[in-house]
Amino acid sequence: MSQHILTAVAWPYANGPRHIGHVSGFGVPSDVFSRYQRMAGNKVLMVSGTDEHGTPIQVQADKEGLTPRGLADRYNRVIAEDLTALGLSYDLFTRTTTRNHYAVAQEIFLGLYNNGYVFPKTTLGAVSPSTGRTLPDRYIEGTCPICGYDGARGDQCDNCGNQLDPIDLINPKSRINGETPKFIETEHFMLDLPAFAEVLGTYLQGKQGEWRPNVLKFALNLLGDLQPRAISRDLDWGVPIPLDGWRDRSDKRLYVWFDAVIGYLSASIEWARRSGDPEAWRAWWQNPDARGYYFMGKDNIVFHAEIWPALLFGYNGEGARGGSPGSLGRLDVPSEVVSSEFLTMEGKKFSSSRSVVIYVRDFLERYSADALRYYISVAGPENQDTDFTWSEFVNRNNGELVAAWGNLVNRSISMAAKNFGEIPAAVDLTDADRALLARSRTAFGAVGAELARSRFKNAVNEAFDVVRDANRYLAEQEPWKIKDDPARQGSILHVALQVVDDAKTLLTPFLPSSSNKIFEMLGGSGVWSGMPRIDEVDEDGGPSYPIITGEYDGAATWEHRPIQAGTRLAPPTPLFTKLDPKIVDEELARLAGE
Ligand SMILES: [Zn+2]
């Protein structure tokens, strides 16, 4: 039965290029999952975009001498290009600075407000004593009250990652002129999170045995201490507050986390409009049979397992204060929150400022997308924090992709091409032949079950077990030694090519580019697994921007397909590149800034 599957992928923040730690958390796992679900016959909608509001964008724009919009334009494009190069099959990758997104974010705010889940609160805000003007968060610096870092900003500490209020800072100073800000009363909007304690508790308890245990445990722990949370800030870059007396104020905006998390919905609505059926998004958001899967790094669990469901419950009128759904109608909460742990780099935390970093673009200039996708799938931070090392990358590339998989494909196809020029027929199969054929056919069930549960490591390892068994089979059968029995030699190669074809299908979610090549080598025509592209679009003649989209309904289906004897074969081209072990030292030297 075909199901509607929403793949909601965390929104990369557009204050700089993304590194491989980022894409190991949200990017590759969500794409492996989506490609599998499409192959299994489900209707996937995979959406995301760049998150472009908030103080860090303004701070970086100041540094680079750009407007916030100019900075967001620059990195929106860089990130969209990098994610496309990695082969991530978004149906729509957009951005939060679209008019559509503003309208949807404001609609969710109004729905919550009308149902009584948003209330104003007077807090203390910073002003400059010399000018009397409001000092936005980004212009205040001080010592973090939590970790003691002395470069914390008014809204956040970049060292420990905690959200702050300017008044929390120890020894706050204006970054404009160094004076100590004065704190006066200022009004903000708060989300009444405690009003969702009960409905969130019931929701999360119902996920026992379904979600990854670390995610569920973390979310359940948060329930014990739900506090009202500010959803507006003193800043001029963001989505205006859609209420009379607020909408035209230049110094108040919705808090960046609030508008960004609504992006899953606004991107779905934008995708529907671009697809020509503006109501099409409802099949993923207002459908009891649809499933919504959210992919992110673990630092974002709170927003996806707690706050986003609360916003949706509130919009639907399903919290302690009741209410009724807003004008979009009742919206579905996440079915599953799939969070990754952290990736470190040669034992250190990724850090752009401390140069412990390898950006996606730099990586893909030197190595293939499939090599990175494979490493993240087999050795990424799925269940625990994991260290990326260049030596492991080289070992896995050379030992697993080149020596095991690439070699199986290459020697099977080249031997068949040389001796037969086509896929030879299988005659008089032996027990060993039948055992291997059965082995790869039954792998579809096992590997598919792991993929459906987002157990990517298990899935890729089980697929590679088929590859290893096929190599063992060839080593035992030694078709290259058979000189005077072409029928037997042809049968062995037929079996090997059938298993290559099956393994190519099993590996398609992880290695789409190389599986597409194998599809062609074995005589396939047309598209096997679609790849993403960038389109330039605009909103009603406004400034153009890049989106990632694509057609992904290729021939790839999650099943064994019998190969046809007599199909012409050409000598194969190598699938993967063997890496010289000395690149380890080169990369480590680069990392050390040499
Ligand atoms: Zn801190």
mmCIF file of C-alpha atoms in Angstrom, residues 28-204:
data_model
loop_
_atom_site.group_PDB
_atom_site.id
_atom_site.type_symbol
_atom_site.label_atom_id
_atom_site.label_comp_id
_atom_site.label_asym_id
_atom_site.label_seq_id
_atom_site.Cartn_x
_atom_site.Cartn_y
_atom_site.Cartn_z
ATOM 1 C CA VAL A 28 22.688 12.055 4.035
ATOM 2 C CA PRO A 29 20.428 10.081 6.449
ATOM 3 C CA SER A 30 17.302 11.920 5.254
ATOM 4 C CA ASP A 31 18.201 11.308 1.612
ATOM 5 C CA VAL A 32 18.939 7.589 2.118
ATOM 6 C CA PHE A 33 15.571 7.299 3.845
ATOM 7 C CA SER A 34 13.670 9.205 1.141
ATOM 8 C CA ARG A 35 15.225 7.301 -1.739
ATOM 9 C CA TYR A 36 14.358 4.000 -0.069
ATOM 10 C CA GLN A 37 10.754 5.092 0.596
ATOM 11 C CA ARG A 38 10.290 6.129 -3.034
ATOM 12 C CA MET A 39 11.710 2.798 -4.232
ATOM 13 C CA ALA A 40 9.297 1.028 -1.871
ATOM 14 C CA GLY A 41 6.428 2.717 -3.725
ATOM 15 C CA ASN A 42 5.575 5.476 -1.266
ATOM 16 C CA LYS A 43 4.782 9.100 -2.133
ATOM 17 C CA VAL A 44 7.613 11.089 -0.588
ATOM 18 C CA LEU A 45 7.677 14.840 -0.045
ATOM 19 C CA MET A 46 11.175 15.876 1.069
ATOM 20 C CA VAL A 47 11.435 19.537 2.064
ATOM 21 C CA SER A 48 13.848 21.954 3.693
ATOM 22 C CA GLY A 49 15.650 25.220 3.011
ATOM 23 C CA THR A 50 18.067 27.692 4.482
ATOM 24 C CA ASP A 51 17.265 29.315 7.833
ATOM 25 C CA GLU A 52 18.107 32.980 7.263
ATOM 26 C CA HIS A 53 16.910 35.159 10.135
ATOM 27 C CA GLY A 54 18.270 35.961 13.560
ATOM 28 C CA THR A 55 21.211 37.626 15.199
ATOM 29 C CA PRO A 56 24.077 35.405 13.946
ATOM 30 C CA ILE A 57 23.189 36.304 10.341
ATOM 31 C CA GLN A 58 23.294 39.993 11.255
ATOM 32 C CA VAL A 59 26.601 39.618 13.076
ATOM 33 C CA GLN A 60 28.190 37.778 10.134
ATOM 34 C CA ALA A 61 26.731 40.320 7.677
ATOM 35 C CA ASP A 62 28.317 43.151 9.699
ATOM 36 C CA LYS A 63 31.650 41.302 9.525
ATOM 37 C CA GLU A 64 31.462 40.793 5.762
ATOM 38 C CA GLY A 65 30.164 44.320 5.064
ATOM 39 C CA LEU A 66 26.849 43.043 3.702
ATOM 40 C CA THR A 67 23.190 43.493 4.538
ATOM 41 C CA PRO A 68 21.598 40.488 6.273
ATOM 42 C CA ARG A 69 19.706 39.792 3.064
ATOM 43 C CA GLY A 70 22.902 40.022 1.022
ATOM 44 C CA LEU A 71 24.634 37.547 3.328
ATOM 45 C CA ALA A 72 21.648 35.185 3.250
ATOM 46 C CA ASP A 73 21.594 35.379 -0.566
ATOM 47 C CA ARG A 74 25.260 34.416 -0.696
ATOM 48 C CA TYR A 75 25.085 31.371 1.588
ATOM 49 C CA ASN A 76 21.650 30.209 0.477
ATOM 50 C CA ARG A 77 23.208 29.695 -2.945
ATOM 51 C CA VAL A 78 26.408 28.081 -1.657
ATOM 52 C CA ILE A 79 24.450 25.653 0.535
ATOM 53 C CA ALA A 80 21.934 24.800 -2.208
ATOM 54 C CA GLU A 81 24.798 24.029 -4.614
ATOM 55 C CA ASP A 82 26.628 21.867 -2.061
ATOM 56 C CA LEU A 83 23.559 19.822 -1.119
ATOM 57 C CA THR A 84 22.796 19.288 -4.809
ATOM 58 C CA ALA A 85 26.366 18.109 -5.426
ATOM 59 C CA LEU A 86 25.896 15.593 -2.620
ATOM 60 C CA GLY A 87 22.876 14.212 -4.497
ATOM 61 C CA LEU A 88 20.279 15.048 -1.818
ATOM 62 C CA SER A 89 16.897 14.508 -3.468
ATOM 63 C CA TYR A 90 14.817 17.382 -2.098
ATOM 64 C CA ASP A 91 11.430 17.882 -3.690
ATOM 65 C CA LEU A 92 11.875 21.465 -2.548
ATOM 66 C CA PHE A 93 14.804 23.122 -0.827
ATOM 67 C CA THR A 94 13.852 26.777 -0.375
ATOM 68 C CA ARG A 95 14.569 29.531 2.177
ATOM 69 C CA THR A 96 12.903 31.409 5.032
ATOM 70 C CA THR A 97 13.051 34.845 3.375
ATOM 71 C CA THR A 98 10.213 34.113 0.941
ATOM 72 C CA ARG A 99 6.902 35.945 1.172
ATOM 73 C CA ASN A 100 5.199 32.563 1.345
ATOM 74 C CA HIS A 101 7.207 31.658 4.438
ATOM 75 C CA TYR A 102 6.432 35.000 6.107
ATOM 76 C CA ALA A 103 2.703 34.464 5.498
ATOM 77 C CA VAL A 104 2.699 30.893 6.840
ATOM 78 C CA ALA A 105 4.778 31.788 9.924
ATOM 79 C CA GLN A 106 2.403 34.668 10.679
ATOM 80 C CA GLU A 107 -0.624 32.397 10.203
ATOM 81 C CA ILE A 108 0.740 29.920 12.777
ATOM 82 C CA PHE A 109 1.427 32.805 15.190
ATOM 83 C CA LEU A 110 -2.135 34.072 14.778
ATOM 84 C CA GLY A 111 -3.632 30.620 15.246
ATOM 85 C CA LEU A 112 -1.726 30.204 18.516
ATOM 86 C CA TYR A 113 -2.624 33.748 19.600
ATOM 87 C CA ASN A 114 -6.318 33.314 18.827
ATOM 88 C CA ASN A 115 -6.412 30.053 20.794
ATOM 89 C CA GLY A 116 -4.772 31.747 23.794
ATOM 90 C CA TYR A 117 -1.383 29.976 23.681
ATOM 91 C CA VAL A 118 0.623 33.154 23.080
ATOM 92 C CA PHE A 119 0.620 35.959 25.618
ATOM 93 C CA PRO A 120 2.486 39.265 25.969
ATOM 94 C CA LYS A 121 4.950 39.671 28.790
ATOM 95 C CA THR A 122 6.948 42.635 29.977
ATOM 96 C CA THR A 123 10.632 41.809 30.279
ATOM 97 C CA LEU A 124 13.769 43.876 30.548
ATOM 98 C CA GLY A 125 15.390 44.975 27.294
ATOM 99 C CA ALA A 126 18.627 46.830 26.665
ATOM 100 C CA VAL A 127 18.853 50.449 25.525
ATOM 101 C CA SER A 128 21.852 52.656 24.936
ATOM 102 C CA PRO A 129 22.123 55.183 27.804
ATOM 103 C CA SER A 130 23.683 57.807 25.501
ATOM 104 C CA THR A 131 21.121 57.640 22.666
ATOM 105 C CA GLY A 132 18.102 56.119 24.394
ATOM 106 C CA ARG A 133 17.689 53.706 21.480
ATOM 107 C CA THR A 134 17.001 49.984 21.717
ATOM 108 C CA LEU A 135 20.157 47.878 21.597
ATOM 109 C CA PRO A 136 19.418 44.745 19.571
ATOM 110 C CA ASP A 137 20.728 41.475 21.001
ATOM 111 C CA ARG A 138 23.644 41.266 18.622
ATOM 112 C CA TYR A 139 25.095 44.545 19.843
ATOM 113 C CA ILE A 140 25.425 43.308 23.407
ATOM 114 C CA GLU A 141 28.311 41.138 24.548
ATOM 115 C CA GLY A 142 29.315 39.824 27.916
ATOM 116 C CA THR A 143 30.284 36.795 29.943
ATOM 117 C CA CYS A 144 28.059 33.735 29.677
ATOM 118 C CA PRO A 145 26.379 33.032 33.049
ATOM 119 C CA ILE A 146 26.375 29.310 32.258
ATOM 120 C CA CYS A 147 29.861 28.507 30.970
ATOM 121 C CA GLY A 148 31.839 31.681 31.690
ATOM 122 C CA TYR A 149 32.765 32.311 28.024
ATOM 123 C CA ASP A 150 33.463 36.029 27.725
ATOM 124 C CA GLY A 151 32.260 36.573 24.132
ATOM 125 C CA ALA A 152 28.619 35.545 24.650
ATOM 126 C CA ARG A 153 25.977 37.578 22.803
ATOM 127 C CA GLY A 154 22.687 38.946 24.020
ATOM 128 C CA ASP A 155 20.669 36.032 22.673
ATOM 129 C CA GLN A 156 23.053 33.106 22.659
ATOM 130 C CA CYS A 157 26.396 31.807 23.828
ATOM 131 C CA ASP A 158 28.323 30.355 20.891
ATOM 132 C CA ASN A 159 30.566 28.435 23.263
ATOM 133 C CA CYS A 160 27.970 26.373 25.162
ATOM 134 C CA GLY A 161 25.075 26.899 22.744
ATOM 135 C CA ASN A 162 22.581 28.033 25.385
ATOM 136 C CA GLN A 163 19.974 30.654 24.559
ATOM 137 C CA LEU A 164 20.289 33.726 26.752
ATOM 138 C CA ASP A 165 18.624 37.026 27.480
ATOM 139 C CA PRO A 166 20.823 40.142 27.427
ATOM 140 C CA ILE A 167 20.058 40.737 31.105
ATOM 141 C CA ASP A 168 21.568 37.320 31.953
ATOM 142 C CA LEU A 169 25.014 38.370 30.737
ATOM 143 C CA ILE A 170 27.652 39.125 33.324
ATOM 144 C CA ASN A 171 29.249 42.512 32.664
ATOM 145 C CA PRO A 172 27.229 43.328 29.504
ATOM 146 C CA LYS A 173 28.739 45.864 27.091
ATOM 147 C CA SER A 174 27.526 47.542 23.917
ATOM 148 C CA ARG A 175 29.577 46.406 20.930
ATOM 149 C CA ILE A 176 28.942 49.792 19.308
ATOM 150 C CA ASN A 177 30.626 52.024 21.869
ATOM 151 C CA GLY A 178 31.509 49.846 24.861
ATOM 152 C CA GLU A 179 29.055 51.491 27.233
ATOM 153 C CA THR A 180 27.080 49.463 29.745
ATOM 154 C CA PRO A 181 23.497 49.134 28.505
ATOM 155 C CA LYS A 182 20.576 50.283 30.585
ATOM 156 C CA PHE A 183 17.737 47.809 30.994
ATOM 157 C CA ILE A 184 14.202 49.097 30.657
ATOM 158 C CA GLU A 185 10.848 47.392 30.338
ATOM 159 C CA THR A 186 10.012 45.987 26.917
ATOM 160 C CA GLU A 187 7.129 43.829 25.743
ATOM 161 C CA HIS A 188 7.479 40.397 24.108
ATOM 162 C CA PHE A 189 5.324 37.446 23.193
ATOM 163 C CA MET A 190 5.650 34.152 25.010
ATOM 164 C CA LEU A 191 4.532 30.667 24.017
ATOM 165 C CA ASP A 192 2.636 29.031 26.870
ATOM 166 C CA LEU A 193 4.531 25.712 26.784
ATOM 167 C CA PRO A 194 3.163 24.478 30.159
ATOM 168 C CA ALA A 195 -0.309 24.421 28.558
ATOM 169 C CA PHE A 196 0.941 21.530 26.382
ATOM 170 C CA ALA A 197 2.434 19.370 29.154
ATOM 171 C CA GLU A 198 -0.434 16.898 29.129
ATOM 172 C CA VAL A 199 -0.945 16.563 25.376
ATOM 173 C CA LEU A 200 2.835 16.314 24.824
ATOM 174 C CA GLY A 201 3.087 13.652 27.531
ATOM 175 C CA THR A 202 0.411 11.500 25.888
ATOM 176 C CA TYR A 203 1.995 12.057 22.476
ATOM 177 C CA LEU A 204 5.513 11.107 23.591
#
